[in-house]
Amino acid sequence: MELRIGEAFERLIEILQERFDPFFHVLGDGLTAAIRGLEGVLLFPSSYVLIGLLAVASWRLSGPGSAVLSALGLLLIDLMGLWQATMETLALVLSAAMVSLLLGIPLGIASSYSRWMERLLRPVLDLMQTMPAFVYLIPAVLFFRLGKVPGVVATVIFAMPPAVRLTLLGIKQVPRDVVEAAIAFGSTPRQLLFNVQLPIALPTLLAGVNQTILLSLSMVVISAMIGAGGLGEQVLKGITQLRIGLGFESGIAVVILAIVLDRLTHALGQSRTRPS
Amino acid sequence: MGTDSAPERTATREAQATAIEDAKISVLGLRKIYGRRPDKALALLQEGLSKDDILRKTGCTVAIQDATFEIHAGEIFVIMGLSGSGKSTVLRCLNRLIEPSAGRVVVDGIDVTKADKARLLEVRRHKMAMVFQNFGLLPHRNIVQNVEYGLEVQGVDKAARRAKALQALGLVGLQGYADKLPRELSGGMQQRVGLARALATDAEVLLMDEAFSALDPLIRKQMQDELLELQSRMNKTIVFITHDLDEALKLGSRIAIMRDGAIVQLGTPEEILTQPANDYVRAFVQDVDRTRIITAGAIMKRVDVIMHPKDGPALAVKRMRETDTSTLFVTDASRRFRGVVRIDDALTLVRENKHSLEGVIDTDVPTTTADTPIAKLVPVAAGTAVPIAVLGEDRTFLGIVGRASILAGIAGEQH
Ligand SMILES: Nc1ncnc2c1ncn2[C@@H]1O[C@H](COP(=O)(O)OP(=O)(O)OP(=O)(O)O)[C@@H](O)[C@H]1O
Ligand SMILES: [Mg+2]
């Protein structure tokens, strides 16, 4: 006899589709609005203004070297004519990262409270990270059809685990006697979390933010396969239409974006560990 | 009289009431079991099984077997014992950082073990403050923000808590360090911050878990002195945990010695040293410098043969012959110390036919008080042939300490 796990999965998806269609609709509309809004903001100023702003941010967070590197890289993207696509990708990545963090950080906090939750989450997170990313395209497409929204959804599934894991790790790393002291002086659980655990966990938590953003970026080509657009689409064009030059240029643009985002978010974590 | 009169009954009731008030913290039948099946372990404990047997049968660790004691207002109550004997667990049951498995803890009449969440917060915020071995400071906050923490969670407004925190920093001598981060301070200074944080809340009880154990010996001694100095001004009730006997003896008003989760002896430092309850305690106190703990009062001998100034010299000579000594102590009628008479002086008086000792009483002899440690008496004893007279209030003659008793005291013999 043959086990039909695939069929069962299909049934499950169907049921979910029927039951929760309005829910997915609302969710889809919300995400669309967020992505469009972000794109609008990013594309509103001239590219030079945005490059300037990012360079200044880079300077303040990680010094002049990073600022120059970021500015030159972004200028190169602009000169290659990929600015529009890059900003679309950036909007997509930031939306996905935002959703990942909004879900992942609370989940990390929750699992620091309950061992039960932690035990439940661990295999799920392992699964999310080890499944080939293509697999996430399937439910994403089924629930949200084609376009940017399923792209964000698939990206979130792939990019969320480090946010959960590093939030949990950060909270667990808070020295035991510091937590004890806070409780002994009469902290409520909420005071303990916001006055002690989260601030001390912040550098680790921000390392999670960094990883989540970079993992989101690594999904751009895959999510372009279901119509998420942006640089991923350019790369795909390069492959399918054998336009090697375009593929190469788009690839470089992705790398530059990764470097810029990494420098910014990595430095964010570093600056928090220094005395203010 | 067969019946109690009403005033007498009131008096005893008042006496009981003060006895209870005097106990700042009462711990009754406290037990703590770590593990999955504490109820099973508790039942076995009730049956009298040993800690090891219970661990083997249930997999549970008995951290506290049965602790009952009272801590008085204003004392430094030291809990001492080897690693793993359950000291920290007892301390953390007092403010329920650890949930006791059985028993009661009553602080200022509040049953902490039965307190609901709000009550427990109240107790932690206003009644007890804690100082930790590894300081437990918030690494991301500067010193004054750390000291403010207790007041901050209480919701005290910013200006008031800042003022209070700076005042507490002043008490521990760290006024100038308010803006530093904990990691910029040395260990000793960090622990002062820990102490200041505890003082800032005005809690009457301080719980200190090996508070000085992480410090260098020199700094540690200095902190002990400072704690005693602060205590003499602030009169807190301090529960202090240590595994260092010298520290316990130096700080403790009373010392509880724990072994395997049970209190094996509870007493003043002197009682612990002079009357160890069992071999465990004896082994503990073996190497201690007794001369600084044992006092003249503990080793002095009563003197039965005492002369009065009006007594005749012939009587003195007779007494000396009977007791085979060459000096006698002289007090007045109300036992106030006057001095000594020596045999040769007494004999001279007899020869001269005098009728009172008055003229030959030697008042220039060494005296001491009952609470003087014998370390201070050793040099005195070396310079005199006469035993040292121990005097109480109003120079009342209590007894004498001879060289032999001092040596016996140092050697740890009891009489
Ligand atoms: N969370 C825990 N879970 C299980 N067992 C514990 C736990 N905490 C303490 N114990 C055990 O309870 C016993 C008493 O521990 P406790 O920490 O009170 O000892 P202590 O006297 O403070 O020792 P130390 O001097 O090492 O601090 C020990 O046997 C210890 O192993
Ligand atoms: Mg301990």
XYZ file of C-alpha atoms and ligand atoms in Angstrom:
723
model
C 0.000 0.000 0.000
C 1.160 3.469 -0.811
C 1.097 6.285 1.717
C -0.454 9.389 0.259
C 1.045 12.143 2.373
C 0.969 14.469 -0.600
C -2.759 13.983 -1.018
C -3.383 14.657 2.652
C -1.364 17.845 2.347
C -3.461 18.881 -0.654
C -6.649 18.279 1.344
C -5.298 20.382 4.195
C -4.441 23.264 1.890
C -7.898 23.059 0.294
C -9.626 23.189 3.656
C -7.506 26.106 4.739
C -8.275 27.875 1.469
C -12.012 27.426 1.896
C -12.169 28.284 5.575
C -9.747 31.152 5.714
C -10.082 32.750 2.319
C -11.274 36.123 3.700
C -8.437 36.083 6.181
C -5.818 35.484 3.490
C -7.427 38.218 1.436
C -7.121 40.783 4.214
C -3.593 39.667 4.966
C -2.679 39.879 1.288
C -4.134 43.366 0.957
C -2.287 44.529 4.039
C 1.025 43.182 2.814
C 0.497 44.653 -0.638
C -0.150 48.050 0.875
C 2.965 47.800 3.029
C 5.208 46.797 0.131
C 3.781 49.431 -2.230
C 4.090 52.061 0.462
C 7.693 51.201 1.136
C 8.513 51.162 -2.576
C 6.890 54.563 -2.867
C 9.001 55.967 -0.072
C 12.225 54.484 -1.423
C 11.613 55.666 -4.988
C 10.238 59.092 -4.049
C 13.548 60.944 -3.598
C 16.117 60.970 -6.359
C 18.575 58.104 -6.144
C 21.366 60.502 -5.117
C 19.449 61.712 -2.080
C 18.874 58.159 -0.860
C 22.484 57.159 -1.525
C 23.551 60.192 0.506
C 21.242 59.293 3.379
C 22.412 55.679 3.463
C 26.047 56.797 3.364
C 25.482 59.129 6.315
C 23.768 56.347 8.280
C 26.650 54.040 7.446
C 29.159 56.675 8.575
C 27.485 57.168 11.905
C 27.056 53.472 12.624
C 30.283 51.983 11.345
C 32.625 54.698 10.230
C 33.898 56.413 7.063
C 35.167 53.249 5.341
C 31.722 51.678 5.257
C 30.186 54.977 4.175
C 32.445 55.259 1.125
C 31.973 51.590 0.233
C 28.197 51.861 0.481
C 28.025 55.080 -1.525
C 30.225 53.709 -4.340
C 28.310 50.438 -4.473
C 24.940 52.112 -4.652
C 26.189 54.552 -7.295
C 27.321 51.586 -9.362
C 23.834 50.087 -9.129
C 22.360 53.379 -10.262
C 24.794 53.601 -13.177
C 23.935 50.047 -14.255
C 20.321 51.211 -14.521
C 19.125 48.837 -11.817
C 18.012 51.433 -9.257
C 14.290 50.802 -9.707
C 14.661 47.020 -9.448
C 16.968 47.351 -6.457
C 14.514 49.527 -4.578
C 11.702 47.079 -5.344
C 13.850 44.311 -3.902
C 14.772 46.437 -0.903
C 11.084 47.106 -0.217
C 10.352 43.403 -0.466
C 13.268 42.430 1.765
C 12.454 45.028 4.388
C 8.769 44.044 4.428
C 9.637 40.389 4.801
C 12.226 41.117 7.476
C 9.763 43.311 9.334
C 7.108 40.586 9.351
C 9.706 37.996 10.361
C 10.800 40.117 13.282
C 7.253 40.960 14.332
C 6.518 37.246 14.510
C 9.924 35.911 15.460
C 10.857 38.142 18.389
C 7.626 37.542 20.321
C 7.952 33.819 19.616
C 11.503 33.924 20.943
C 10.332 35.721 24.071
C 7.480 33.269 24.536
C 9.803 30.291 24.283
C 12.079 31.835 26.902
C 9.145 31.658 29.300
C 8.081 28.101 28.625
C 10.238 25.075 28.058
C 7.245 23.432 26.492
C 7.036 26.153 23.849
C 10.761 25.906 23.260
C 10.581 22.156 22.726
C 7.710 22.546 20.318
C 9.367 25.301 18.320
C 12.804 23.784 17.954
C 11.941 21.060 15.396
C 9.625 23.427 13.546
C 12.416 25.962 13.184
C 14.833 23.247 12.093
C 12.348 22.162 9.463
C 11.804 25.711 8.240
C 15.527 26.185 7.749
C 16.358 22.835 6.181
C 13.466 22.487 3.712
C 14.509 23.593 0.247
C 13.256 27.147 -0.053
C 11.376 26.282 -3.240
C 8.890 24.263 -1.232
C 7.615 27.417 0.457
C 6.572 28.749 -2.886
C 3.801 26.175 -3.064
C 1.615 27.184 -0.099
C 2.493 30.819 -0.714
C 1.162 30.627 -4.255
C -1.889 28.592 -3.233
C -2.985 31.091 -0.637
C -1.860 34.326 -2.232
C -1.615 33.528 -5.957
C 1.236 35.215 -7.814
C 3.030 38.466 -7.100
C 4.878 40.210 -4.335
C 2.729 38.991 -1.426
C 3.457 35.264 -1.823
C 7.085 36.290 -2.332
C 7.083 37.986 1.051
C 5.284 35.035 2.656
C 7.775 32.465 1.353
C 10.630 34.747 2.408
C 9.206 35.111 5.913
C 9.043 31.353 6.387
C 12.654 31.066 5.351
C 14.029 34.111 7.197
C 12.180 34.002 10.506
C 14.024 31.198 12.377
C 17.129 33.218 13.297
C 14.940 35.958 14.750
C 13.304 33.413 17.066
C 16.501 31.587 17.896
C 18.676 34.578 18.623
C 15.990 36.299 20.682
C 15.751 33.169 22.813
C 19.519 32.843 22.995
C 19.927 36.486 23.987
C 17.415 36.183 26.804
C 18.949 32.943 28.023
C 22.372 34.547 28.099
C 21.283 37.173 30.601
C 23.262 36.259 33.739
C 21.192 34.376 36.267
C 22.055 36.594 39.181
C 21.060 39.702 37.246
C 17.632 38.195 36.675
C 17.493 37.098 40.301
C 18.415 40.573 41.456
C 15.678 42.138 39.346
C 13.111 39.739 40.778
C 14.401 40.121 44.322
C 13.873 43.871 44.144
C 10.254 43.332 43.161
C 10.153 43.476 39.363
C 6.970 42.293 37.733
C 7.493 39.883 34.811
C 6.917 42.792 32.449
C 9.482 44.978 34.219
C 11.923 42.092 34.161
C 11.450 41.681 30.417
C 11.682 45.324 29.404
C 14.138 46.664 31.993
C 16.500 43.757 32.128
C 16.135 40.863 29.724
C 15.529 42.631 26.426
C 18.098 45.409 26.917
C 20.780 42.907 27.867
C 19.745 40.565 25.042
C 19.743 43.410 22.530
C 23.140 42.809 20.881
C 22.272 39.149 20.294
C 18.788 40.094 19.203
C 20.213 42.539 16.677
C 22.485 39.794 15.352
C 19.204 37.962 14.700
C 17.867 41.007 12.870
C 20.994 41.053 10.726
C 20.658 37.381 9.832
C 16.979 37.694 9.094
C 17.600 40.548 6.680
C 20.387 38.718 4.889
C 18.343 35.512 4.624
C 15.475 37.565 3.217
C 17.821 38.920 0.609
C 18.956 35.429 -0.284
C 15.355 34.637 -1.288
C 15.075 37.349 -3.946
C 15.736 35.126 -6.935
C 13.511 32.320 -5.711
C 10.620 34.615 -4.914
C 10.990 36.245 -8.308
C 9.906 32.901 -9.769
C 6.401 33.565 -8.483
C 6.386 37.134 -9.651
C 7.899 39.082 -6.812
C 9.809 41.268 -9.274
C 12.838 43.360 -8.410
C 16.436 42.277 -8.933
C 15.426 38.624 -8.797
C 13.373 39.089 -11.922
C 16.373 40.613 -13.694
C 18.505 37.640 -12.705
C 15.836 35.243 -13.980
C 15.628 37.178 -17.239
C 19.363 36.839 -17.553
C 19.021 33.076 -17.204
C 15.934 32.405 -19.302
C 16.790 34.856 -22.097
C 20.488 34.059 -21.952
C 21.278 37.718 -21.321
C 24.454 36.945 -19.426
C 25.388 40.594 -18.912
C 22.068 41.495 -17.302
C 22.221 38.426 -15.072
C 25.721 39.314 -13.970
C 24.897 42.969 -13.289
C 21.828 42.021 -11.264
C 23.874 39.551 -9.309
C 26.377 42.267 -8.451
C 23.524 44.558 -7.376
C 22.247 41.878 -4.966
C 25.718 41.495 -3.479
C 26.103 45.259 -3.052
C 22.710 45.493 -1.359
C 23.732 42.654 0.935
C 26.942 44.420 1.889
C 25.155 47.709 2.577
C 22.452 46.068 4.692
C 24.948 43.895 6.542
C 27.159 46.830 7.433
C 24.217 48.845 8.667
C 22.586 46.171 10.801
C 25.806 44.614 12.041
C 27.046 48.003 13.174
C 23.710 48.577 14.888
C 24.345 45.581 17.111
C 27.932 46.620 17.772
C 27.096 50.191 18.724
C 24.556 48.952 21.252
C 27.150 46.992 23.155
C 29.326 50.054 23.583
C 28.522 52.365 26.505
C 26.100 55.021 25.483
C -1.992 31.683 95.495
C -3.800 29.275 93.236
C -5.232 31.625 90.629
C -3.577 33.908 88.119
C -4.390 37.500 88.727
C -5.476 39.512 85.700
C -2.412 41.773 85.603
C -0.121 38.764 85.625
C -1.878 37.240 82.650
C -1.598 40.483 80.733
C 2.059 40.603 81.561
C 2.751 37.147 80.155
C 0.762 37.922 77.060
C 2.789 41.066 76.568
C 5.950 39.105 77.050
C 4.857 36.661 74.365
C 3.881 39.492 72.056
C 7.295 41.116 72.369
C 8.932 37.776 71.820
C 7.096 37.453 68.516
C 7.709 41.062 67.558
C 11.354 40.593 68.321
C 11.539 37.851 65.724
C 11.850 39.826 62.513
C 11.777 36.636 60.498
C 10.402 33.303 61.669
C 11.103 30.176 59.706
C 8.994 27.173 60.647
C 9.527 23.651 59.363
C 10.984 24.848 56.082
C 11.705 22.133 53.539
C 12.805 22.254 49.940
C 12.950 19.363 47.526
C 14.306 19.767 44.010
C 13.034 17.315 41.443
C 9.949 15.918 39.798
C 8.260 14.243 42.736
C 8.591 16.503 45.758
C 5.470 15.102 47.478
C 6.837 11.559 47.406
C 10.197 12.785 48.661
C 8.511 14.787 51.424
C 6.631 11.701 52.566
C 9.826 9.667 52.667
C 11.546 12.478 54.540
C 8.736 12.341 57.085
C 9.405 8.643 57.495
C 12.942 9.513 58.452
C 14.799 8.370 55.348
C 18.166 9.966 54.681
C 18.930 12.456 51.951
C 20.897 9.860 49.990
C 18.148 7.236 50.210
C 15.591 9.717 48.982
C 17.812 10.697 46.084
C 18.203 7.035 45.163
C 14.488 6.212 45.438
C 12.916 9.308 43.890
C 15.691 11.147 42.091
C 14.876 14.204 44.152
C 17.445 16.338 45.958
C 16.564 17.296 49.494
C 18.054 20.780 49.709
C 16.485 21.702 53.059
C 15.360 18.957 55.405
C 13.658 20.841 58.168
C 14.730 24.301 59.160
C 13.139 26.137 62.056
C 14.692 29.291 63.437
C 14.033 32.905 64.254
C 16.003 35.906 63.176
C 15.859 38.831 65.580
C 15.473 42.449 64.586
C 18.831 44.190 64.370
C 21.061 41.141 64.356
C 23.445 39.804 61.768
C 22.312 36.233 61.360
C 24.956 34.177 59.625
C 24.200 30.928 57.849
C 27.305 28.886 57.352
C 28.066 25.515 55.863
C 29.950 23.688 53.171
C 29.093 23.964 49.500
C 25.765 22.322 48.736
C 24.561 22.346 52.321
C 21.512 24.412 51.348
C 22.462 27.921 52.465
C 21.433 29.716 49.298
C 18.229 27.745 49.136
C 17.234 28.794 52.655
C 17.996 32.418 51.870
C 16.002 32.369 48.641
C 13.029 30.812 50.386
C 12.857 33.915 52.578
C 11.789 36.098 49.645
C 10.527 33.189 47.581
C 13.022 33.454 44.795
C 12.773 29.740 45.424
C 9.389 28.266 46.262
C 9.575 26.223 49.487
C 8.149 22.697 49.349
C 6.793 22.911 52.893
C 6.898 25.136 55.918
C 6.323 28.776 56.643
C 8.316 31.970 56.487
C 6.899 34.905 58.417
C 8.436 38.345 58.002
C 7.140 41.175 60.167
C 3.978 39.185 60.733
C 3.418 38.630 57.018
C 3.304 34.990 55.986
C 5.476 35.171 52.893
C 4.771 31.570 51.945
C 1.045 32.287 51.669
C 1.355 35.723 50.100
C -0.339 36.298 46.749
C 1.514 37.953 43.866
C 0.787 41.504 44.950
C 1.740 40.839 48.544
C 4.919 39.102 47.503
C 5.938 42.056 45.320
C 5.230 44.308 48.279
C 7.494 42.219 50.507
C 10.289 42.152 47.942
C 10.039 45.874 47.295
C 9.750 47.176 50.829
C 10.757 44.526 53.327
C 13.807 42.738 51.988
C 16.672 43.710 49.761
C 19.299 41.358 48.464
C 23.033 41.438 47.760
C 24.550 38.804 45.476
C 27.860 36.988 45.291
C 28.501 38.089 41.719
C 26.884 41.442 42.302
C 23.980 41.012 39.870
C 24.300 44.543 38.520
C 22.591 45.532 35.290
C 25.484 45.755 32.810
C 23.712 48.180 30.481
C 22.963 50.766 33.129
C 25.270 53.147 34.874
C 25.915 53.009 38.597
C 23.276 55.416 39.788
C 20.646 53.792 37.550
C 21.574 50.470 39.076
C 21.206 51.807 42.585
C 17.836 53.292 41.643
C 16.494 50.027 40.342
C 14.531 48.990 43.419
C 12.870 52.385 43.613
C 12.232 52.433 39.879
C 10.191 49.235 39.929
C 8.247 50.645 42.874
C 7.269 53.569 40.678
C 9.050 56.254 42.698
C 9.390 59.393 40.583
C 12.668 60.131 38.925
C 13.905 63.054 41.010
C 13.134 61.363 44.316
C 14.765 58.094 43.388
C 17.841 59.799 41.992
C 18.296 61.707 45.253
C 17.867 58.539 47.261
C 20.291 56.611 45.067
C 22.979 59.279 45.330
C 22.558 59.270 49.083
C 22.984 55.482 49.168
C 26.084 55.775 46.987
C 27.426 58.238 49.518
C 26.924 55.707 52.287
C 29.206 53.238 50.545
C 31.717 55.893 49.517
C 31.048 55.950 45.777
C 29.620 59.432 45.256
C 31.886 60.175 42.322
C 31.019 57.078 40.310
C 27.371 57.657 39.476
C 27.946 57.861 35.724
C 30.274 54.895 35.360
C 29.204 51.524 34.036
C 29.513 48.480 36.317
C 32.290 46.939 34.222
C 34.420 50.049 34.700
C 34.566 49.390 38.457
C 36.637 46.900 40.434
C 34.952 43.947 42.116
C 34.964 45.580 45.529
C 33.423 48.724 44.132
C 30.801 46.772 42.234
C 29.774 45.059 45.431
C 29.480 48.426 47.121
C 27.086 49.354 44.370
C 25.199 46.140 45.112
C 25.066 47.168 48.746
C 23.973 50.699 47.887
C 21.189 49.291 45.721
C 19.976 47.296 48.694
C 20.228 50.259 51.056
C 18.405 52.614 48.693
C 15.067 50.873 49.147
C 15.102 51.348 52.934
C 14.199 47.703 53.391
C 14.806 46.643 56.966
C 16.077 43.217 56.046
C 19.191 42.617 53.968
C 19.738 39.187 52.451
C 23.379 38.699 51.547
C 24.408 35.536 49.712
C 28.182 35.119 49.955
C 28.287 38.809 49.276
C 32.028 39.118 49.853
C 33.183 35.713 48.617
C 34.158 36.932 45.163
C 36.495 39.608 46.525
C 40.229 39.615 47.279
C 41.039 38.823 50.913
C 42.105 42.389 51.650
C 39.076 44.020 50.042
C 36.906 41.400 51.660
C 38.119 42.296 55.127
C 37.589 45.952 54.381
C 34.029 45.285 53.232
C 33.328 43.309 56.400
C 34.509 46.223 58.505
C 32.397 48.619 56.501
C 29.355 46.426 56.818
C 29.772 46.337 60.590
C 30.236 50.092 60.630
C 27.130 50.653 58.506
C 25.202 48.217 60.622
C 26.075 50.047 63.822
C 24.458 53.135 62.323
C 21.543 51.619 60.417
C 20.526 48.698 62.559
C 19.201 46.500 59.775
C 18.350 42.873 60.155
C 20.941 41.071 58.079
C 20.935 37.468 56.942
C 24.446 36.770 55.774
C 25.593 33.612 54.053
C 29.175 32.494 53.984
C 31.242 29.363 53.947
C 34.085 31.161 55.664
C 34.217 30.629 59.414
C 36.329 33.685 60.156
C 33.821 35.835 58.317
C 30.968 34.189 60.183
C 32.616 34.731 63.550
C 33.478 38.311 62.756
C 30.080 39.375 61.486
C 27.620 37.079 63.169
C 25.510 38.003 66.139
C 24.398 34.410 65.836
C 25.501 31.679 63.509
C 23.493 28.797 62.101
C 25.630 25.952 60.846
C 24.085 23.865 58.092
C 24.905 20.418 56.932
C 23.046 18.413 54.290
C 20.092 20.771 54.413
C 19.685 20.760 58.179
C 20.760 23.231 60.809
C 23.129 21.342 63.082
C 23.856 24.168 65.483
C 22.578 27.659 66.121
C 24.284 29.948 68.585
C 26.537 32.897 69.229
C 30.060 32.708 67.826
C 31.330 31.957 71.295
C 28.852 29.140 71.863
C 29.800 27.606 68.552
C 33.466 27.749 69.463
C 33.267 26.668 73.052
C 30.441 24.154 72.816
C 30.405 22.632 69.331
C 27.284 20.491 69.014
C 28.968 17.623 67.188
C 32.089 16.514 65.368
C 31.046 18.280 62.182
C 30.997 21.641 63.926
C 34.114 20.752 65.887
C 35.979 20.052 62.667
C 34.769 23.384 61.371
C 36.009 25.413 64.307
C 39.271 23.573 64.760
C 41.575 25.953 62.992
C 40.022 29.197 63.984
C 41.918 31.896 65.854
C 40.073 31.420 69.124
C 41.833 34.144 70.999
C 39.851 36.769 69.130
C 36.494 35.174 69.742
C 36.672 33.692 73.204
C 36.182 36.304 75.874
C 37.377 36.663 79.420
C 33.817 36.012 80.578
C 33.825 32.569 78.981
C 36.966 31.309 80.679
C 36.967 33.194 83.982
C 36.798 31.376 87.301
C 34.637 32.429 90.188
C 36.484 33.337 93.341
C 35.007 31.952 96.546
C 37.427 33.418 99.035
C 37.142 37.175 99.083
C 38.339 39.629 101.720
C 36.753 42.878 102.757
C 38.863 45.914 103.767
C 37.559 45.693 107.322
C 38.696 42.082 107.760
C 41.656 41.510 110.000
C 45.078 40.520 108.613
C 45.106 37.351 110.725
C 42.006 36.101 108.919
C 43.657 36.872 105.601
C 46.749 34.912 106.528
C 44.587 31.995 107.676
C 42.618 32.003 104.420
C 45.764 32.119 102.366
C 47.167 29.194 104.244
C 43.916 27.245 103.753
C 43.747 27.914 100.016
C 47.479 27.741 99.522
C 47.799 31.100 97.746
C 49.860 34.183 98.352
C 47.313 36.805 97.259
C 43.651 37.385 97.996
C 41.154 39.622 96.236
C 39.464 42.375 98.161
C 36.010 43.807 97.472
C 33.776 46.099 99.461
C 30.486 44.975 100.956
C 28.621 45.291 97.637
C 31.235 43.213 95.787
C 32.904 46.201 94.165
C 36.503 45.426 93.381
C 39.191 47.098 95.512
C 42.425 45.240 94.811
C 44.570 42.471 96.304
C 46.437 41.793 99.500
C 49.704 39.878 99.482
C 50.868 37.431 102.125
C 53.959 39.395 103.161
C 51.931 42.602 103.669
C 49.359 40.662 105.698
C 52.076 39.146 107.883
C 53.597 42.589 108.499
C 50.174 43.854 109.610
C 49.828 40.910 111.985
C 53.238 41.663 113.452
C 52.323 45.327 113.885
C 49.068 44.274 115.512
C 46.860 46.174 113.008
C 43.188 45.195 112.769
C 42.246 46.058 109.186
C 43.673 45.413 105.739
C 42.849 48.930 104.514
C 46.432 50.197 104.423
C 47.968 47.433 102.298
C 45.403 46.842 99.554
C 47.265 46.927 96.235
C 44.899 48.694 93.778
C 47.412 48.732 90.939
C 46.521 45.306 89.501
C 45.349 44.383 86.011
C 41.578 44.233 85.431
C 39.443 43.547 82.393
C 35.810 43.194 81.346
C 33.837 40.033 80.580
C 33.544 40.742 76.839
C 37.255 41.296 76.229
C 38.672 38.708 73.824
C 41.518 36.733 75.330
C 43.872 37.863 72.563
C 44.014 41.168 74.439
C 44.707 39.437 77.751
C 47.723 37.447 76.652
C 50.215 40.340 76.943
C 48.628 41.503 80.214
C 48.876 38.037 81.726
C 52.508 37.818 80.696
C 53.384 40.916 82.721
C 51.761 40.056 86.020
C 51.968 37.336 88.612
C 48.419 37.976 89.867
C 45.436 36.581 87.924
C 43.538 39.260 85.976
C 40.355 40.411 87.721
C 37.235 40.448 85.538
C 34.940 43.319 86.416
C 31.338 43.995 85.504
C 29.336 47.183 85.695
C 30.305 49.512 88.533
C 33.520 47.522 88.935
C 31.642 44.545 90.354
C 34.057 41.674 90.835
C 32.949 38.789 88.589
C 35.895 36.444 88.639
C 39.483 35.977 87.599
C 41.396 34.832 84.572
C 44.709 33.190 85.204
C 47.444 32.363 82.743
C 46.481 28.707 82.783
C 42.877 29.433 81.780
C 44.014 31.647 78.924
C 46.256 28.912 77.589
C 43.493 26.355 78.000
C 41.098 28.693 76.152
C 43.524 29.030 73.257
C 43.933 25.283 73.102
C 40.165 24.837 72.954
C 39.645 23.002 76.203
C 36.497 23.565 78.149
C 36.022 23.600 81.839
N 17.833 24.378 40.784
C 18.248 23.261 41.396
N 17.859 22.053 40.947
C 18.261 20.927 41.555
N 19.035 20.875 42.631
C 19.469 22.038 43.140
C 19.095 23.289 42.556
N 19.660 24.284 43.263
C 20.355 23.675 44.249
N 20.238 22.332 44.175
C 20.834 21.368 45.117
O 20.382 21.683 46.405
C 21.423 21.570 47.346
C 21.617 22.868 48.096
O 22.049 23.856 47.193
P 22.396 25.334 47.632
O 22.687 26.116 46.402
O 21.340 25.862 48.526
O 23.730 25.126 48.468
P 24.726 26.185 49.083
O 24.884 25.813 50.505
O 24.281 27.564 48.778
O 26.068 25.858 48.317
P 27.200 26.833 47.758
O 28.092 27.144 48.920
O 27.891 25.998 46.737
O 26.534 28.042 47.193
C 22.638 21.118 46.583
O 22.735 19.715 46.730
C 22.337 21.471 45.157
O 22.943 20.578 44.276
Mg 25.101 29.195 47.576
